[in-house]
mmCIF file of C-alpha atoms in Angstrom:
data_model
loop_
_atom_site.group_PDB
_atom_site.id
_atom_site.type_symbol
_atom_site.label_atom_id
_atom_site.label_comp_id
_atom_site.label_asym_id
_atom_site.label_seq_id
_atom_site.Cartn_x
_atom_site.Cartn_y
_atom_site.Cartn_z
ATOM 1 C CA MET A 27 -13.280 -7.041 -14.265
ATOM 2 C CA ASN A 28 -9.747 -8.094 -13.332
ATOM 3 C CA ASN A 29 -8.237 -8.504 -9.894
ATOM 4 C CA ARG A 30 -5.844 -5.574 -10.293
ATOM 5 C CA PHE A 31 -8.737 -3.174 -10.889
ATOM 6 C CA LEU A 32 -10.583 -4.443 -7.815
ATOM 7 C CA ALA A 33 -7.481 -4.050 -5.651
ATOM 8 C CA VAL A 34 -6.789 -0.547 -6.958
ATOM 9 C CA ALA A 35 -10.423 0.469 -6.497
ATOM 10 C CA ALA A 36 -10.565 -0.778 -2.910
ATOM 11 C CA ALA A 37 -7.282 0.906 -1.977
ATOM 12 C CA GLY A 38 -8.255 4.147 -3.649
ATOM 13 C CA LEU A 39 -11.677 4.371 -2.019
ATOM 14 C CA ALA A 40 -10.131 3.613 1.359
ATOM 15 C CA GLY A 41 -7.600 6.363 0.757
ATOM 16 C CA LEU A 42 -10.374 8.854 0.071
ATOM 17 C CA LEU A 43 -12.270 7.888 3.198
ATOM 18 C CA PHE A 44 -9.295 8.316 5.496
ATOM 19 C CA ALA A 45 -7.195 10.966 3.792
ATOM 20 C CA GLY A 46 -9.992 13.417 3.034
ATOM 21 C CA GLN A 47 -7.934 15.330 0.477
ATOM 22 C CA SER A 48 -6.802 15.093 -3.122
ATOM 23 C CA LEU A 49 -3.345 13.886 -4.016
ATOM 24 C CA ALA A 50 -0.804 15.767 -6.096
ATOM 25 C CA GLY A 51 2.592 14.136 -5.951
ATOM 26 C CA PRO A 52 4.217 10.786 -5.119
ATOM 27 C CA ILE A 53 1.954 7.780 -4.671
ATOM 28 C CA ASP A 54 2.433 4.094 -3.916
ATOM 29 C CA CYS A 55 2.628 2.299 -7.269
ATOM 30 C CA ASP A 56 0.166 -0.305 -5.977
ATOM 31 C CA LEU A 57 -2.499 2.430 -5.979
ATOM 32 C CA THR A 58 -2.151 3.143 -9.693
ATOM 33 C CA PRO A 59 -3.714 1.412 -12.718
ATOM 34 C CA GLY A 60 -0.201 0.199 -13.528
ATOM 35 C CA ALA A 61 2.531 0.329 -16.147
ATOM 36 C CA GLU A 62 5.712 -1.545 -16.969
ATOM 37 C CA ALA A 63 8.687 -1.227 -19.323
ATOM 38 C CA GLU A 64 10.374 -4.290 -20.832
ATOM 39 C CA GLY A 65 8.660 -6.383 -18.169
ATOM 40 C CA GLN A 66 9.991 -4.226 -15.306
ATOM 41 C CA PRO A 67 7.791 -2.295 -12.843
ATOM 42 C CA PRO A 68 8.211 1.470 -12.380
ATOM 43 C CA GLU A 69 10.761 2.758 -9.894
ATOM 44 C CA ALA A 70 8.329 5.359 -8.555
ATOM 45 C CA CYS A 71 4.850 6.705 -9.259
ATOM 46 C CA ALA A 72 2.868 9.917 -8.872
ATOM 47 C CA ALA A 73 -0.732 11.086 -9.290
ATOM 48 C CA PHE A 74 -2.179 14.489 -10.135
ATOM 49 C CA ASN A 75 -5.325 16.447 -10.832
ATOM 50 C CA LEU A 76 -3.928 19.020 -13.244
ATOM 51 C CA THR A 77 -5.853 22.086 -14.317
ATOM 52 C CA ASN A 78 -5.024 21.499 -17.984
ATOM 53 C CA SER A 79 -3.024 19.233 -20.280
ATOM 54 C CA GLY A 80 -0.642 21.862 -21.647
ATOM 55 C CA ILE A 81 3.023 21.067 -22.158
ATOM 56 C CA ASP A 82 4.186 23.442 -19.430
ATOM 57 C CA THR A 83 1.616 22.161 -16.932
ATOM 58 C CA GLU A 84 2.418 18.485 -17.407
ATOM 59 C CA THR A 85 6.182 19.004 -17.588
ATOM 60 C CA GLY A 86 6.088 21.209 -14.493
ATOM 61 C CA ALA A 87 4.193 18.564 -12.531
ATOM 62 C CA ILE A 88 6.725 15.883 -13.476
ATOM 63 C CA ASN A 89 9.773 18.014 -12.668
ATOM 64 C CA ASN A 90 8.485 19.831 -9.582
ATOM 65 C CA ASP A 91 5.823 17.728 -7.860
ATOM 66 C CA SER A 92 6.352 14.065 -8.716
ATOM 67 C CA GLY A 93 9.407 13.380 -6.586
ATOM 68 C CA PHE A 94 11.165 11.940 -9.665
ATOM 69 C CA GLY A 95 14.195 14.219 -9.359
ATOM 70 C CA GLY A 96 13.568 16.694 -12.178
ATOM 71 C CA GLY A 97 15.460 17.308 -15.391
ATOM 72 C CA PHE A 98 12.851 15.716 -17.671
ATOM 73 C CA LEU A 99 12.161 17.025 -21.156
ATOM 74 C CA TYR A 100 8.834 16.753 -22.952
ATOM 75 C CA ILE A 101 8.715 14.217 -25.808
ATOM 76 C CA GLY A 102 5.099 14.468 -26.910
ATOM 77 C CA LYS A 103 1.762 12.769 -26.385
ATOM 78 C CA TYR A 104 -0.233 10.017 -28.016
ATOM 79 C CA ASP A 105 -3.868 11.119 -28.327
ATOM 80 C CA SER A 106 -6.615 8.516 -28.067
ATOM 81 C CA ALA A 107 -9.232 10.445 -30.061
ATOM 82 C CA SER A 108 -7.001 11.015 -33.088
ATOM 83 C CA ASP A 109 -5.082 7.745 -32.555
ATOM 84 C CA ALA A 110 -1.866 9.595 -33.401
ATOM 85 C CA PHE A 111 1.315 10.925 -31.843
ATOM 86 C CA ASP A 112 1.716 14.690 -31.471
ATOM 87 C CA GLY A 113 5.348 15.707 -30.988
ATOM 88 C CA THR A 114 4.745 19.434 -31.251
ATOM 89 C CA GLY A 115 7.061 21.168 -28.788
ATOM 90 C CA GLY A 116 8.840 17.897 -28.049
ATOM 91 C CA ILE A 117 12.204 16.347 -28.877
ATOM 92 C CA PRO A 118 12.746 15.631 -32.594
ATOM 93 C CA GLY A 119 13.346 11.995 -33.438
ATOM 94 C CA LEU A 120 11.516 10.494 -30.438
ATOM 95 C CA THR A 121 8.096 8.907 -30.967
ATOM 96 C CA LEU A 122 5.521 7.369 -28.629
ATOM 97 C CA SER A 123 2.964 4.873 -29.939
ATOM 98 C CA VAL A 124 0.062 3.364 -27.963
ATOM 99 C CA TRP A 125 -2.433 0.711 -29.048
ATOM 100 C CA GLU A 126 -5.115 -1.414 -27.419
ATOM 101 C CA ILE A 127 -4.456 -5.106 -26.788
ATOM 102 C CA ASP A 128 -6.582 -8.092 -25.818
ATOM 103 C CA ASP A 129 -5.158 -9.097 -22.441
ATOM 104 C CA ASP A 130 -6.663 -10.007 -19.072
ATOM 105 C CA ASP A 131 -4.352 -7.708 -17.098
ATOM 106 C CA TRP A 132 -3.299 -4.961 -19.504
ATOM 107 C CA GLY A 133 -5.325 -2.651 -21.704
ATOM 108 C CA TYR A 134 -2.634 -1.067 -23.857
ATOM 109 C CA GLN A 135 0.833 -1.609 -25.213
ATOM 110 C CA TYR A 136 3.211 1.267 -25.910
ATOM 111 C CA GLN A 137 6.516 1.777 -27.672
ATOM 112 C CA LEU A 138 9.001 4.611 -27.229
ATOM 113 C CA THR A 139 11.405 4.808 -30.163
ATOM 114 C CA ALA A 140 14.303 6.980 -31.299
ATOM 115 C CA ALA A 141 15.026 7.560 -34.972
ATOM 116 C CA GLU A 142 18.495 6.521 -36.108
ATOM 117 C CA GLY A 143 20.821 9.517 -35.895
ATOM 118 C CA SER A 144 18.645 11.403 -33.391
ATOM 119 C CA ASP A 145 20.083 12.724 -30.126
ATOM 120 C CA TYR A 146 18.833 9.836 -27.979
ATOM 121 C CA PHE A 147 19.309 6.974 -30.440
ATOM 122 C CA GLY A 148 20.899 4.001 -28.629
ATOM 123 C CA GLN A 149 21.276 5.991 -25.412
ATOM 124 C CA THR A 150 20.421 4.836 -21.915
ATOM 125 C CA ILE A 151 17.710 7.070 -20.499
ATOM 126 C CA ASP A 152 15.280 7.651 -17.680
ATOM 127 C CA PHE A 153 11.731 8.243 -18.843
ATOM 128 C CA VAL A 154 8.290 9.004 -17.459
ATOM 129 C CA LEU A 155 4.989 7.827 -18.850
ATOM 130 C CA MET A 156 1.938 9.881 -17.817
ATOM 131 C CA THR A 157 -1.611 8.695 -18.526
ATOM 132 C CA LYS A 158 -4.587 11.048 -18.585
ATOM 133 C CA GLN A 159 -7.935 9.345 -18.032
ATOM 134 C CA GLY A 160 -10.684 10.098 -20.543
ATOM 135 C CA SER A 161 -12.736 13.143 -19.604
ATOM 136 C CA GLY A 162 -16.321 12.352 -18.706
ATOM 137 C CA SER A 163 -15.585 8.645 -18.483
ATOM 138 C CA GLY A 164 -16.425 8.279 -14.798
ATOM 139 C CA GLN A 165 -12.941 8.383 -13.358
ATOM 140 C CA LEU A 166 -12.168 6.000 -10.537
ATOM 141 C CA TRP A 167 -11.259 8.981 -8.360
ATOM 142 C CA ASP A 168 -11.775 12.624 -9.368
ATOM 143 C CA GLU A 169 -8.543 13.416 -7.515
ATOM 144 C CA TYR A 170 -6.537 11.079 -9.684
ATOM 145 C CA ALA A 171 -6.921 12.375 -13.233
ATOM 146 C CA GLU A 172 -3.297 11.696 -14.208
ATOM 147 C CA TYR A 173 -0.917 8.903 -13.268
ATOM 148 C CA ALA A 174 2.847 9.109 -13.852
ATOM 149 C CA TYR A 175 5.371 6.256 -13.873
ATOM 150 C CA LEU A 176 9.164 6.629 -13.569
ATOM 151 C CA PHE A 177 11.486 4.165 -15.297
ATOM 152 C CA THR A 178 15.281 4.476 -15.055
ATOM 153 C CA GLY A 179 18.232 3.024 -16.934
ATOM 154 C CA PHE A 180 16.542 1.876 -20.149
ATOM 155 C CA THR A 181 18.025 1.925 -23.643
ATOM 156 C CA LEU A 182 15.882 3.084 -26.556
ATOM 157 C CA ASP A 183 13.848 1.527 -28.178
ATOM 158 C CA ILE A 184 11.491 0.549 -25.330
ATOM 159 C CA ASP A 185 8.341 -1.577 -25.271
ATOM 160 C CA GLY A 186 5.900 -1.657 -22.385
ATOM 161 C CA LEU A 187 2.357 -2.036 -21.086
ATOM 162 C CA VAL A 188 -0.005 0.444 -19.424
ATOM 163 C CA ASN A 189 -3.531 0.559 -18.003
ATOM 164 C CA SER A 190 -6.216 3.187 -17.618
ATOM 165 C CA PHE A 191 -9.076 2.506 -15.196
ATOM 166 C CA ASN A 192 -12.405 4.145 -14.392
ATOM 167 C CA TRP A 193 -15.472 3.102 -12.427
ATOM 168 C CA ARG A 194 -16.554 0.657 -15.173
ATOM 169 C CA GLY A 195 -13.179 -1.075 -15.092
ATOM 170 C CA ARG A 196 -10.505 -0.664 -17.720
ATOM 171 C CA ASP A 197 -11.464 2.016 -20.201
ATOM 172 C CA ALA A 198 -10.128 4.463 -22.766
ATOM 173 C CA TYR A 199 -7.559 7.116 -21.904
ATOM 174 C CA SER A 200 -7.484 10.725 -23.095
ATOM 175 C CA HIS A 201 -3.775 10.744 -23.920
ATOM 176 C CA VAL A 202 -0.427 9.325 -22.831
ATOM 177 C CA THR A 203 2.522 11.709 -22.464
ATOM 178 C CA ALA A 204 6.221 10.814 -22.360
ATOM 179 C CA PHE A 205 9.206 12.644 -20.865
ATOM 180 C CA VAL A 206 12.925 11.821 -21.011
ATOM 181 C CA ARG A 207 16.282 12.675 -19.415
ATOM 182 C CA PRO A 208 19.758 11.164 -19.896
ATOM 183 C CA SER A 209 20.371 8.358 -17.423
ATOM 184 C CA VAL A 210 23.149 9.013 -14.897
ATOM 185 C CA ALA A 211 25.185 5.825 -14.553
ATOM 186 C CA VAL A 212 25.913 4.742 -10.986
ATOM 187 C CA PRO A 213 29.431 3.217 -10.678
ATOM 188 C CA GLU A 214 29.578 -0.442 -9.686
ATOM 189 C CA PRO A 215 31.185 -1.234 -6.291
ATOM 190 C CA THR A 216 34.176 -2.791 -8.084
ATOM 191 C CA THR A 217 34.691 0.381 -10.081
ATOM 192 C CA LEU A 218 34.517 2.499 -6.939
ATOM 193 C CA GLY A 219 37.017 0.194 -5.231
ATOM 194 C CA LEU A 220 39.502 0.483 -8.100
ATOM 195 C CA LEU A 221 39.082 4.249 -8.114
ATOM 196 C CA GLY A 222 39.779 4.347 -4.384
ATOM 197 C CA LEU A 223 42.931 2.249 -4.778
ATOM 198 C CA GLY A 224 44.122 4.507 -7.574
ATOM 199 C CA LEU A 225 43.639 7.633 -5.475
ATOM 200 C CA LEU A 226 45.399 5.976 -2.548
ATOM 201 C CA GLY A 227 48.336 5.094 -4.784
ATOM 202 C CA LEU A 228 48.573 8.671 -6.061
ATOM 203 C CA GLY A 229 48.523 9.964 -2.499
ATOM 204 C CA MET A 230 51.315 7.612 -1.403
ATOM 205 C CA ALA A 231 53.451 8.556 -4.425
ATOM 206 C CA ALA A 232 53.042 12.251 -3.676
ATOM 207 C CA ARG A 233 54.005 11.650 -0.054
ATOM 208 C CA ARG A 234 57.216 9.829 -1.058
ATOM 209 C CA ARG A 235 58.188 12.701 -3.333
ATOM 210 C CA ARG A 236 57.748 15.193 -0.506
ATOM 211 C CA GLN A 237 59.861 13.041 1.835
ATOM 212 C CA GLN A 238 62.668 12.822 -0.743
#
């Protein structure tokens, strides 16, 4: 049983004792089983206890309740039982793969890929990975059936790692779902400074013309 599981278990049980209510929305990433993308931690995390695993339910939770900002589109889900990706109702050309690995800290590796020529091929995106713990597997907390991880500013294809915990430690997941939105580039300070100088120059030129 690894140290991350013990820390998550202790924090989660303490949260139940003092909070007294289930969580549906943003959560401290330290209280989740954990995920990363290209070696980077998530920007934000959320936890849910959804009534079902339908596309509309999961997408609605990500866009409306996670605090991730909305605008995410459903890609599809990788199902543990069938060991296959199901992109029904998702974005053509995007594929999520998940497989078990032998590692002290991580249970699974995943890959999010875009087919050449597809809409998101080579694009910089924001994406969300949502894990659903296996039903009947003795979840660590009944309140926390799903965990969601936000990653921003990544270019497809993307490799990462993810965990799924229950009371026995690290254990199988039900499915992993992925969502995507185009990444909005934030201008660098230098770019903003040059833009400001350009606008100032235009304003001064217009003023001279009026004076003449």
